[in-house]
Short mmCIF file of C-alpha atoms and ligand atoms in Angstrom, two decimals:
data_model
loop_
_atom_site.label_atom_id
_atom_site.label_comp_id
_atom_site.label_asym_id
_atom_site.label_seq_id
_atom_site.Cartn_x
_atom_site.Cartn_y
_atom_site.Cartn_z
CA MET A 266 -5.22 136.52 17.19
CA GLU A 267 -2.73 135.02 19.60
CA LEU A 268 -3.50 132.10 21.87
CA HIS A 269 -2.32 132.34 25.47
CA LEU A 270 -2.14 129.38 27.83
CA TYR A 271 -1.04 128.95 31.42
CA ASP A 272 2.09 126.86 31.66
CA SER A 273 2.67 125.11 34.99
CA TRP A 274 6.40 124.93 34.27
CA GLU A 275 6.85 128.70 34.11
CA ARG A 276 3.83 129.38 36.31
CA ARG A 277 2.52 132.07 34.05
CA VAL A 278 0.31 132.60 31.04
CA ARG A 279 2.44 132.36 27.90
CA ARG A 280 1.78 132.89 24.23
CA PHE A 281 1.35 129.52 22.58
CA ASP A 282 3.83 128.82 19.81
CA SER A 283 3.91 125.33 18.43
CA ILE A 284 7.07 123.48 17.51
CA ASP A 285 5.83 122.80 13.97
CA PRO A 286 3.78 125.61 12.45
CA GLY A 287 0.12 124.69 12.23
CA ARG A 288 0.48 121.46 14.23
CA ALA A 289 0.15 120.75 17.91
CA GLY A 290 1.11 117.57 19.76
CA LEU A 291 -1.06 117.02 22.84
CA TYR A 292 -0.62 114.21 25.37
CA CYS A 293 -3.16 113.69 28.14
CA CYS A 294 -2.72 111.25 31.00
CA GLY A 295 -5.64 108.89 30.76
CA PRO A 296 -7.69 106.78 33.12
CA THR A 297 -6.50 104.00 35.37
CA VAL A 298 -9.04 101.39 34.37
CA TYR A 299 -9.63 99.47 37.57
CA ASP A 300 -12.98 101.13 38.19
CA TYR A 301 -15.38 103.62 36.62
CA ALA A 302 -14.21 107.20 36.13
CA HIS A 303 -15.61 109.56 38.75
CA ILE A 304 -17.00 112.95 37.77
CA GLY A 305 -13.79 114.61 39.02
CA ASN A 306 -11.72 112.62 36.52
CA LEU A 307 -14.22 113.60 33.85
CA ARG A 308 -13.81 117.29 34.65
CA THR A 309 -10.15 116.96 33.63
CA TYR A 310 -11.05 115.32 30.30
CA ILE A 311 -13.61 118.05 29.61
CA PHE A 312 -10.91 120.68 30.19
CA GLU A 313 -8.60 118.81 27.81
CA ASP A 314 -11.33 118.60 25.18
CA LEU A 315 -11.91 122.35 25.43
CA LEU A 316 -8.18 122.87 25.01
CA ARG A 317 -8.07 120.66 21.94
CA ARG A 318 -11.09 122.34 20.38
CA THR A 319 -9.57 125.75 21.06
CA LEU A 320 -6.36 124.69 19.33
CA GLU A 321 -8.36 123.47 16.36
CA PHE A 322 -10.43 126.65 16.32
CA ASN A 323 -7.11 128.48 16.01
CA GLY A 324 -6.22 126.45 12.98
CA TYR A 325 -3.93 123.85 14.54
CA GLN A 326 -4.03 120.28 13.44
CA VAL A 327 -3.91 118.51 16.78
CA GLN A 328 -2.23 115.16 17.29
CA HIS A 329 -4.07 114.17 20.45
CA VAL A 330 -2.82 111.14 22.37
CA VAL A 331 -4.48 109.67 25.47
CA ASN A 332 -3.17 106.65 27.32
CA ILE A 333 -5.00 103.96 29.22
CA THR A 334 -3.19 102.94 32.39
CA ASP A 335 -3.92 99.25 32.63
CA VAL A 336 -0.95 98.22 34.76
CA GLY A 337 1.55 99.65 37.23
CA HIS A 338 -0.45 102.38 39.00
CA LEU A 339 -0.08 101.48 42.65
CA VAL A 340 -2.60 102.36 45.31
CA SER A 341 -0.15 104.78 46.87
CA ASP A 342 1.75 107.48 45.01
CA GLY A 343 4.86 106.03 46.62
CA ASP A 344 6.22 102.76 45.38
CA ASP A 345 4.55 100.35 47.65
CA GLY A 346 1.09 98.93 47.96
CA GLU A 347 -0.89 96.88 45.54
CA ASP A 348 -1.28 97.51 41.83
CA LYS A 349 -4.73 99.07 41.37
CA MET A 350 -5.55 96.57 38.62
CA GLU A 351 -4.78 93.57 40.82
CA LYS A 352 -6.80 95.14 43.57
CA GLY A 353 -9.75 95.63 41.21
CA SER A 354 -9.41 92.00 40.22
CA ARG A 355 -9.47 90.79 43.81
CA ARG A 356 -12.52 92.96 44.55
CA SER A 357 -14.56 91.68 41.61
CA GLY A 358 -13.31 88.14 41.12
CA LYS A 359 -12.56 88.88 37.44
CA SER A 360 -9.10 88.81 35.92
CA ALA A 361 -7.06 92.02 35.78
CA TRP A 362 -7.22 91.81 31.98
CA ASP A 363 -11.01 91.55 32.02
CA ILE A 364 -11.26 94.45 34.44
CA ALA A 365 -9.13 96.60 32.15
CA GLU A 366 -11.29 95.69 29.18
CA PHE A 367 -14.53 96.35 31.02
CA TYR A 368 -13.62 99.73 32.52
CA SER A 369 -11.93 100.93 29.33
CA ALA A 370 -15.22 100.34 27.52
CA ALA A 371 -17.14 102.11 30.29
CA PHE A 372 -14.74 105.03 30.02
CA MET A 373 -15.27 105.27 26.25
CA GLU A 374 -19.02 105.48 26.86
CA ASP A 375 -18.59 108.40 29.25
CA PHE A 376 -16.19 110.00 26.82
CA CYS A 377 -18.77 109.89 24.01
CA ALA A 378 -21.67 110.96 26.24
CA LEU A 379 -19.75 114.13 27.14
CA ASN A 380 -19.16 114.83 23.43
CA LEU A 381 -15.38 114.67 23.86
CA LEU A 382 -13.56 114.43 20.56
CA GLN A 383 -11.84 111.11 19.97
CA PRO A 384 -8.06 111.37 20.25
CA ALA A 385 -5.98 110.37 17.26
CA VAL A 386 -4.40 107.67 19.43
CA TRP A 387 -5.51 105.72 22.49
CA CYS A 388 -2.55 103.80 23.84
CA ARG A 389 -2.63 101.04 26.43
CA ALA A 390 0.37 100.69 28.70
CA THR A 391 0.38 96.91 28.35
CA ASP A 392 0.89 97.30 24.57
CA TYR A 393 4.12 99.23 25.08
CA LEU A 394 6.30 96.94 27.19
CA PRO A 395 9.26 96.89 24.74
CA GLN A 396 9.33 100.71 24.62
CA GLN A 397 9.22 100.96 28.41
CA ILE A 398 11.92 98.35 28.91
CA GLY A 399 14.05 100.09 26.27
CA PHE A 400 13.59 103.40 28.03
CA ILE A 401 14.71 101.93 31.36
CA GLN A 402 17.73 100.32 29.70
CA SER A 403 18.73 103.66 28.32
CA LEU A 404 18.42 105.23 31.79
CA GLU A 405 20.51 102.39 33.17
CA GLN A 406 23.24 102.96 30.59
CA LYS A 407 23.32 106.64 31.46
CA GLY A 408 23.74 105.82 35.14
CA TYR A 409 20.41 107.00 36.50
CA THR A 410 19.18 103.75 38.01
CA TYR A 411 19.87 101.45 40.93
CA CYS A 412 18.50 98.11 41.94
CA THR A 413 16.85 97.21 45.23
CA GLY A 414 15.23 94.03 46.48
CA ASP A 415 11.90 95.02 44.94
CA GLY A 416 12.77 96.81 41.74
CA ILE A 417 14.80 99.18 39.60
CA TYR A 418 14.68 102.76 40.83
CA PHE A 419 15.36 106.17 39.33
CA ASP A 420 18.01 108.06 41.24
CA THR A 421 16.67 111.60 41.58
CA SER A 422 19.84 112.81 43.33
CA LYS A 423 21.49 112.78 39.89
CA GLN A 424 19.40 115.78 38.82
CA ASP A 425 19.84 119.19 40.37
CA ASP A 426 16.52 120.45 39.06
CA TYR A 427 14.45 117.38 39.89
CA GLY A 428 10.92 118.53 40.81
CA TYR A 429 11.36 122.02 39.34
CA MET A 430 7.80 122.21 37.99
CA ALA A 431 6.39 121.52 41.44
CA ARG A 432 9.09 123.77 42.98
CA LEU A 433 9.81 120.86 45.31
CA ASP A 434 11.91 121.58 48.35
CA ARG A 435 13.86 118.35 48.29
CA SER A 436 15.87 118.85 51.43
CA ALA A 437 12.69 119.53 53.40
CA LEU A 438 11.07 116.46 51.88
CA GLN A 439 14.10 114.35 52.71
CA ALA A 440 14.22 115.65 56.26
CA GLY A 441 10.53 114.92 56.71
CA ALA A 442 10.83 111.41 55.36
CA ARG A 443 10.15 109.59 58.57
CA VAL A 444 8.38 106.72 56.81
CA ASP A 445 10.14 103.57 55.93
CA MET A 446 11.61 104.23 52.50
CA GLY A 447 12.59 100.63 52.07
CA GLU A 448 15.88 100.54 50.20
CA LYS A 449 15.18 103.79 48.39
CA ARG A 450 18.09 106.20 48.64
CA SER A 451 16.05 109.39 48.48
CA VAL A 452 12.43 109.92 49.30
CA THR A 453 11.78 111.27 45.78
CA ASP A 454 13.30 108.25 44.00
CA PHE A 455 10.70 106.16 42.20
CA ALA A 456 10.29 102.72 40.69
CA LEU A 457 10.89 102.19 36.99
CA TRP A 458 10.43 98.43 37.18
CA LYS A 459 8.96 96.40 40.01
CA PHE A 460 9.77 92.73 40.51
CA SER A 461 6.96 90.24 40.80
CA PRO A 462 6.84 88.86 44.34
CA SER A 463 8.85 85.65 44.55
CA GLU A 464 6.14 83.81 46.44
CA ALA A 465 3.22 84.60 44.09
CA ARG A 466 2.54 85.14 40.42
CA ARG A 467 1.03 88.39 39.31
CA GLN A 468 -1.67 88.34 36.64
CA MET A 469 0.14 91.02 34.67
CA GLU A 470 3.88 90.43 34.50
CA TRP A 471 6.61 90.35 31.87
CA ASP A 472 10.18 89.20 31.50
CA SER A 473 12.80 91.90 31.46
CA PRO A 474 16.61 92.18 31.68
CA TRP A 475 16.14 92.65 35.45
CA GLY A 476 13.73 89.81 36.06
CA ARG A 477 10.04 89.15 35.85
CA GLY A 478 7.88 92.07 36.86
CA PHE A 479 5.93 95.09 35.63
CA PRO A 480 6.64 98.73 34.74
CA GLY A 481 6.20 101.72 37.03
CA TRP A 482 3.33 104.05 36.23
CA HIS A 483 5.50 107.07 35.33
CA ILE A 484 7.65 105.31 32.73
CA GLU A 485 4.49 104.35 30.85
CA CYS A 486 3.62 107.93 30.00
CA SER A 487 7.19 108.92 29.10
CA ALA A 488 7.54 105.94 26.79
CA MET A 489 4.14 106.21 25.13
CA SER A 490 4.24 109.96 24.61
CA ALA A 491 7.72 109.68 23.08
CA ALA A 492 6.51 106.83 20.85
CA HIS A 493 3.73 108.93 19.38
CA LEU A 494 4.84 112.53 19.72
CA GLY A 495 8.62 112.42 20.01
CA SER A 496 10.78 113.39 22.97
CA LEU A 497 9.69 117.03 22.89
CA PHE A 498 6.16 117.98 21.93
CA ASP A 499 3.82 120.89 22.54
CA ILE A 500 1.44 120.29 25.44
CA HIS A 501 1.18 117.71 28.20
CA CYS A 502 -1.94 117.68 30.40
CA GLY A 503 -3.35 116.05 33.48
CA GLY A 504 -5.03 116.86 36.76
CA GLU A 505 -3.33 119.13 39.29
CA ASP A 506 -2.48 116.14 41.49
CA HIS A 507 0.02 115.03 38.86
CA ILE A 508 2.29 118.05 39.18
CA ALA A 509 4.25 116.95 42.23
CA VAL A 510 4.82 113.27 41.54
CA HIS A 511 3.69 111.77 38.25
CA HIS A 512 4.65 114.62 35.95
CA SER A 513 7.77 115.49 37.92
CA ASN A 514 8.87 111.91 37.41
CA GLU A 515 7.95 111.82 33.73
CA ILE A 516 10.05 114.95 33.25
CA ALA A 517 12.98 113.54 35.25
CA GLN A 518 13.12 110.35 33.16
CA THR A 519 12.81 112.17 29.87
CA GLN A 520 15.36 114.77 30.89
CA ALA A 521 17.78 111.95 31.74
CA CYS A 522 17.08 109.92 28.61
CA HIS A 523 16.49 112.55 25.93
CA GLY A 524 17.63 115.82 27.50
CA THR A 525 14.23 117.47 27.11
CA ARG A 526 11.48 118.40 29.50
CA LEU A 527 9.05 116.38 27.39
CA ALA A 528 6.59 119.16 26.64
CA ASN A 529 6.91 122.88 25.99
CA TYR A 530 3.70 123.62 27.90
CA TRP A 531 2.41 121.74 30.92
CA MET A 532 -1.24 122.30 31.69
CA HIS A 533 -3.25 121.07 34.64
CA GLY A 534 -6.95 120.91 35.38
CA TYR A 535 -7.88 121.75 38.94
CA PHE A 536 -9.95 119.40 41.01
CA LEU A 537 -13.63 118.97 41.29
CA GLN A 538 -14.51 118.86 44.97
CA THR A 539 -17.56 117.15 46.26
CA GLY A 540 -17.96 118.26 49.86
CA SER A 541 -20.15 115.59 51.34
CA GLU A 542 -20.27 113.35 48.28
CA LYS A 543 -17.38 110.90 48.07
CA MET A 544 -14.94 111.43 45.25
CA SER A 545 -12.12 108.99 45.61
CA LYS A 546 -12.27 105.95 43.39
CA SER A 547 -10.34 103.95 45.89
CA GLY A 548 -12.99 104.89 48.49
CA GLY A 549 -15.37 102.68 46.52
CA ASP A 550 -18.46 104.84 46.67
CA PHE A 551 -18.30 107.84 44.36
CA LEU A 552 -20.22 109.89 41.83
CA ARG A 553 -19.86 108.89 38.25
CA LEU A 554 -21.57 110.10 35.09
CA GLN A 555 -24.23 107.43 35.43
CA SER A 556 -25.05 108.71 38.94
CA LEU A 557 -25.99 112.05 37.35
CA VAL A 558 -27.99 110.35 34.60
CA ASP A 559 -29.79 108.32 37.26
CA GLN A 560 -30.96 111.60 38.77
CA GLY A 561 -32.41 112.64 35.40
CA PHE A 562 -29.52 114.79 34.16
CA ASP A 563 -28.17 114.96 30.65
CA PRO A 564 -24.39 114.30 30.57
CA LEU A 565 -23.99 117.51 28.60
CA ALA A 566 -25.41 119.46 31.54
CA TYR A 567 -22.30 118.31 33.41
CA ARG A 568 -20.15 119.52 30.53
CA TYR A 569 -21.93 122.88 30.73
CA LEU A 570 -21.34 123.00 34.49
CA CYS A 571 -17.61 122.40 34.08
CA MET A 572 -17.35 124.95 31.31
CA ALA A 573 -18.86 127.63 33.54
CA ALA A 574 -15.88 127.45 35.94
CA HIS A 575 -12.31 128.22 34.91
CA TYR A 576 -10.17 125.09 34.65
CA ARG A 577 -7.60 126.65 36.98
CA SER A 578 -10.00 126.99 39.86
CA GLN A 579 -11.37 124.21 41.95
CA LEU A 580 -15.03 123.55 41.45
CA GLU A 581 -17.35 122.50 44.22
CA PHE A 582 -19.94 120.09 42.90
CA SER A 583 -23.53 120.55 44.00
CA TRP A 584 -26.80 119.20 42.69
CA ASP A 585 -28.22 122.73 42.66
CA GLY A 586 -25.33 123.86 40.50
CA LEU A 587 -25.93 120.96 38.14
CA GLN A 588 -29.63 121.80 37.98
CA ALA A 589 -28.80 125.40 37.10
CA ALA A 590 -26.46 124.17 34.35
CA ALA A 591 -29.17 121.84 33.02
CA THR A 592 -31.63 124.72 32.89
CA GLY A 593 -29.09 126.94 31.13
CA LEU A 594 -28.35 124.25 28.59
CA GLN A 595 -32.02 123.60 27.99
CA ARG A 596 -32.76 127.29 27.40
CA LEU A 597 -29.84 127.52 25.02
CA ARG A 598 -31.09 124.52 23.07
CA GLU A 599 -34.59 125.91 22.87
CA ALA A 600 -33.38 129.31 21.72
CA TYR A 601 -31.12 127.71 19.13
CA HIS A 602 -33.90 125.57 17.72
CA ARG A 603 -36.40 128.43 17.68
CA TRP A 604 -34.17 130.53 15.45
CA PRO A 605 -34.42 130.15 11.69
CA HIS A 606 -31.67 128.85 9.44
CA GLY A 607 -30.18 130.91 6.65
CA GLY A 608 -27.86 133.38 8.37
CA ALA A 609 -24.08 133.63 8.44
CA ALA A 610 -21.96 133.76 11.61
CA ASP A 611 -21.28 137.30 12.73
CA GLU A 612 -17.56 138.13 12.66
CA ALA A 613 -17.68 140.70 15.46
CA TRP A 614 -19.29 138.24 17.89
CA MET A 615 -16.86 135.51 16.82
CA GLN A 616 -13.91 137.81 17.43
CA ARG A 617 -15.12 138.50 20.96
CA PHE A 618 -15.62 134.78 21.52
CA ARG A 619 -12.14 134.01 20.28
CA ALA A 620 -10.67 136.66 22.56
CA GLU A 621 -12.21 134.93 25.59
CA ILE A 622 -11.19 131.38 24.80
CA ASN A 623 -7.73 132.43 23.61
CA ASN A 624 -7.21 134.07 26.98
CA ASP A 625 -6.20 130.84 28.73
CA LEU A 626 -9.49 129.11 27.92
CA ASN A 627 -11.81 131.54 29.66
CA PHE A 628 -14.92 129.53 28.93
CA SER A 629 -16.97 131.04 31.72
CA ARG A 630 -16.59 134.40 29.98
CA ALA A 631 -17.28 132.75 26.63
CA LEU A 632 -20.53 131.34 28.03
CA ALA A 633 -21.50 134.77 29.37
CA LEU A 634 -20.90 136.08 25.87
CA VAL A 635 -23.16 133.38 24.45
CA TRP A 636 -25.95 134.62 26.71
CA GLU A 637 -25.27 138.20 25.72
CA LEU A 638 -25.73 137.09 22.12
CA VAL A 639 -28.95 135.23 22.91
CA ARG A 640 -30.41 138.29 24.62
CA SER A 641 -29.17 140.76 22.02
CA ASP A 642 -31.25 142.14 19.17
CA THR A 643 -28.99 140.43 16.62
CA ASP A 644 -31.00 138.96 13.75
CA ALA A 645 -32.26 135.50 14.77
CA ALA A 646 -30.79 133.67 11.77
CA VAL A 647 -27.41 135.32 12.41
CA CYS A 648 -27.67 134.31 16.07
CA LYS A 649 -28.20 130.71 15.02
CA ALA A 650 -25.24 130.63 12.66
CA THR A 651 -23.01 132.39 15.20
CA LEU A 652 -23.95 130.08 18.05
CA ARG A 653 -23.44 127.11 15.80
CA ALA A 654 -19.91 128.28 15.03
CA MET A 655 -19.23 128.83 18.73
CA ASP A 656 -20.55 125.37 19.51
CA GLU A 657 -17.72 123.86 17.48
CA VAL A 658 -15.65 124.75 20.54
CA LEU A 659 -18.25 124.58 23.31
CA GLY A 660 -19.19 121.07 22.20
CA LEU A 661 -22.74 121.23 23.53
CA ASP A 662 -24.03 119.59 20.36
CA LEU A 663 -26.81 122.15 20.02
CA ASP A 664 -27.39 121.09 16.45
CA GLY A 665 -27.83 117.45 17.35
CA TRP A 666 -30.43 118.06 20.04
CA ARG A 667 -34.05 117.49 19.20
CA PRO A 668 -36.84 118.79 21.40
CA ALA A 669 -38.65 115.85 22.93
CA SER A 670 -41.83 115.71 20.93
CA VAL A 671 -44.76 115.84 23.27
CA ALA A 672 -48.25 115.33 21.98
CA ILE A 673 -50.44 118.31 22.85
CA PRO A 674 -53.80 117.05 24.13
CA ALA A 675 -56.82 118.36 22.23
CA ALA A 676 -58.19 120.10 25.34
CA VAL A 677 -54.93 122.01 25.76
CA ALA A 678 -54.84 122.98 22.09
CA GLN A 679 -58.43 124.23 22.34
CA LEU A 680 -57.70 126.35 25.41
CA ALA A 681 -54.63 127.75 23.67
CA ALA A 682 -56.72 128.77 20.67
CA GLN A 683 -59.25 130.44 22.97
CA ARG A 684 -56.43 132.26 24.71
CA GLN A 685 -55.10 133.49 21.39
CA ALA A 686 -58.53 134.82 20.52
CA ALA A 687 -58.79 136.56 23.91
CA ARG A 688 -55.39 138.18 23.38
CA ALA A 689 -56.36 139.31 19.92
CA ALA A 690 -59.43 140.95 21.47
CA ARG A 691 -57.14 142.46 24.14
CA GLN A 692 -59.01 140.60 26.91
CA TRP A 693 -55.90 140.19 29.02
CA GLN A 694 -57.61 138.90 32.15
CA GLU A 695 -59.40 136.22 30.20
CA ALA A 696 -56.12 135.32 28.47
CA ASP A 697 -54.41 134.95 31.84
CA ARG A 698 -57.21 132.81 33.19
CA LEU A 699 -56.90 130.50 30.18
CA ARG A 700 -53.13 130.36 30.65
CA GLU A 701 -53.70 129.14 34.23
CA GLN A 702 -56.15 126.52 33.00
CA ILE A 703 -53.56 125.33 30.51
CA ARG A 704 -50.96 125.20 33.26
CA ALA A 705 -53.32 123.12 35.39
CA LEU A 706 -53.28 120.59 32.54
CA GLY A 707 -49.48 120.49 32.73
CA PHE A 708 -48.50 122.85 29.92
CA LEU A 709 -46.87 126.26 29.71
CA VAL A 710 -47.61 128.84 27.03
CA GLU A 711 -44.69 130.93 25.92
CA ASP A 712 -45.30 133.89 23.65
CA THR A 713 -42.46 133.95 21.17
CA VAL A 714 -41.87 136.12 18.12
CA ALA A 715 -43.14 133.23 16.05
CA GLY A 716 -46.39 133.11 18.08
CA PRO A 717 -47.43 131.17 21.17
CA ALA A 718 -45.61 127.92 21.87
CA LEU A 719 -46.80 125.14 24.16
CA LYS A 720 -44.47 123.01 26.19
CA PRO A 721 -44.74 120.62 29.13
CA ALA A 722 -44.56 122.44 32.45
CA LEU A 723 -41.41 120.55 33.45
CA ALA A 724 -39.53 121.32 30.25
CA GLY A 725 -36.81 123.18 32.20
CA ALA A 726 -35.65 119.90 33.64
CA ALA A 727 -36.60 117.69 30.71
CA HIS A 728 -33.91 115.90 28.81
CA ASP A 729 -33.32 114.84 25.32
CA SER A 730 -34.31 111.25 25.02
P1 LIG B 29 -6.81 108.31 37.24
O1 LIG B 29 -7.88 107.53 36.53
O2 LIG B 29 -6.90 108.21 38.73
O3 LIG B 29 -5.44 107.94 36.73
O4 LIG B 29 -7.05 109.85 36.91
C1 LIG B 29 -7.40 110.32 35.65
C2 LIG B 29 -7.32 111.85 35.58
O5 LIG B 29 -8.24 112.47 36.49
C3 LIG B 29 -5.95 112.40 35.95
O6 LIG B 29 -5.60 113.42 35.03
C4 LIG B 29 -6.15 112.95 37.34
O7 LIG B 29 -5.25 113.98 37.62
C5 LIG B 29 -7.57 113.48 37.25
N1 LIG B 29 -8.30 113.64 38.54
C6 LIG B 29 -8.31 112.80 39.61
N2 LIG B 29 -9.15 113.25 40.59
C7 LIG B 29 -9.70 114.42 40.11
C8 LIG B 29 -10.65 115.38 40.62
N3 LIG B 29 -11.22 115.24 41.82
N4 LIG B 29 -10.97 116.44 39.85
C9 LIG B 29 -10.40 116.60 38.63
N5 LIG B 29 -9.52 115.73 38.08
C10 LIG B 29 -9.16 114.66 38.80
ZN1 LIG B 30 0.68 110.12 32.74
#
């Protein structure tokens, strides 16, 4: 079955064909580690994980590369303002290097808690200075750069199709550029190398042919992706905010240096919106994974929530929505663990599942299909094996979950036995009365095919712990 993915370059859903048969190179722009990731950032990594798992489900061996931006990402998308790392350092009193270390580790924790598959390569921008400097030298030799008082800039006027992916209207942008562009020649030009200020030392700075300084954020991704995946690979991902500036600039540099548009498919996750809750990291106060855990939610409930919305639509976060996702996940886990082992995955259900995810990652439809399976009269052992196979892609770790073992108090067990006896004698009213008594003691009785099951009354919101 063919896999179809939306490509931001062509702005349409295209059949996925990899450059090398059976292999897929995937580069995802990673976190800027000056603070914790917010749940919006995490939505993008969940989308990328679902993409990777879908590729693997389709038999591709995925070379997945994620970078860590630990230098050069300025507080504005333009080329002025402070480096986010130096800002984080000033805020916390720790060194920029310590900040990077600390928030990279925190990011890895979130990554694992969301059951995201580890990439083949994590690459830190500060480990790739020679490659970035080499890249800029090559651009310089080809005549794409100019020097200003604060750095080396990429001259976007040299490319007729600069900004094609974002369908940028450059003349309108230029006309609207009322702000002080400094010595930049065009508003879309961007820094490749920034000089350290002459009056102060930066914490992160390196020598270069142009003087002491640090790389621009965009060159990092072009240099690191080329180092690991070559100058043309299969898929490049990021959040939708990257289309207009960061990815347009990555493409421009690579086009100039290597003559390619870097990736054959460009895919973007749409934003998570949080209405009243703050979402910007630079705003200081924002929701992160731990904020959800603090409210009693399982990180995988957030994964479930994100999966239920298509990656190409914005998602409005709400606590009610998260609660509904947690309940859905909990019911799925309980169903999965109630079913017996010993079946084989059903091909017809798997085919339908594949059709949904291969249709530009339609995971909301795939989840609906999961529920159709759960509610169907398919043999329980087959259901278990089928759902297990689907979970290779869903990544909800159904197999790894264990029901929290709750001791059933003797009084509850006794009432349950009495209720069973009443049911056997078809004394329904008495059975209902006993059920209420059991509930008053904090337990629910569920009549399953395997007989009555007792669980704590709050099990819908309970978490694996
Ligand atoms: P950053 O750590 O700021 O470099 O961003 C990491 C990733 O999160 C990038 O791919 C961004 O495009 C993405 N991103 C930023 N804000 C959001 C949001 N509100 N929703 C979804 N993705 C986001
Ligand atoms: Zn990037």
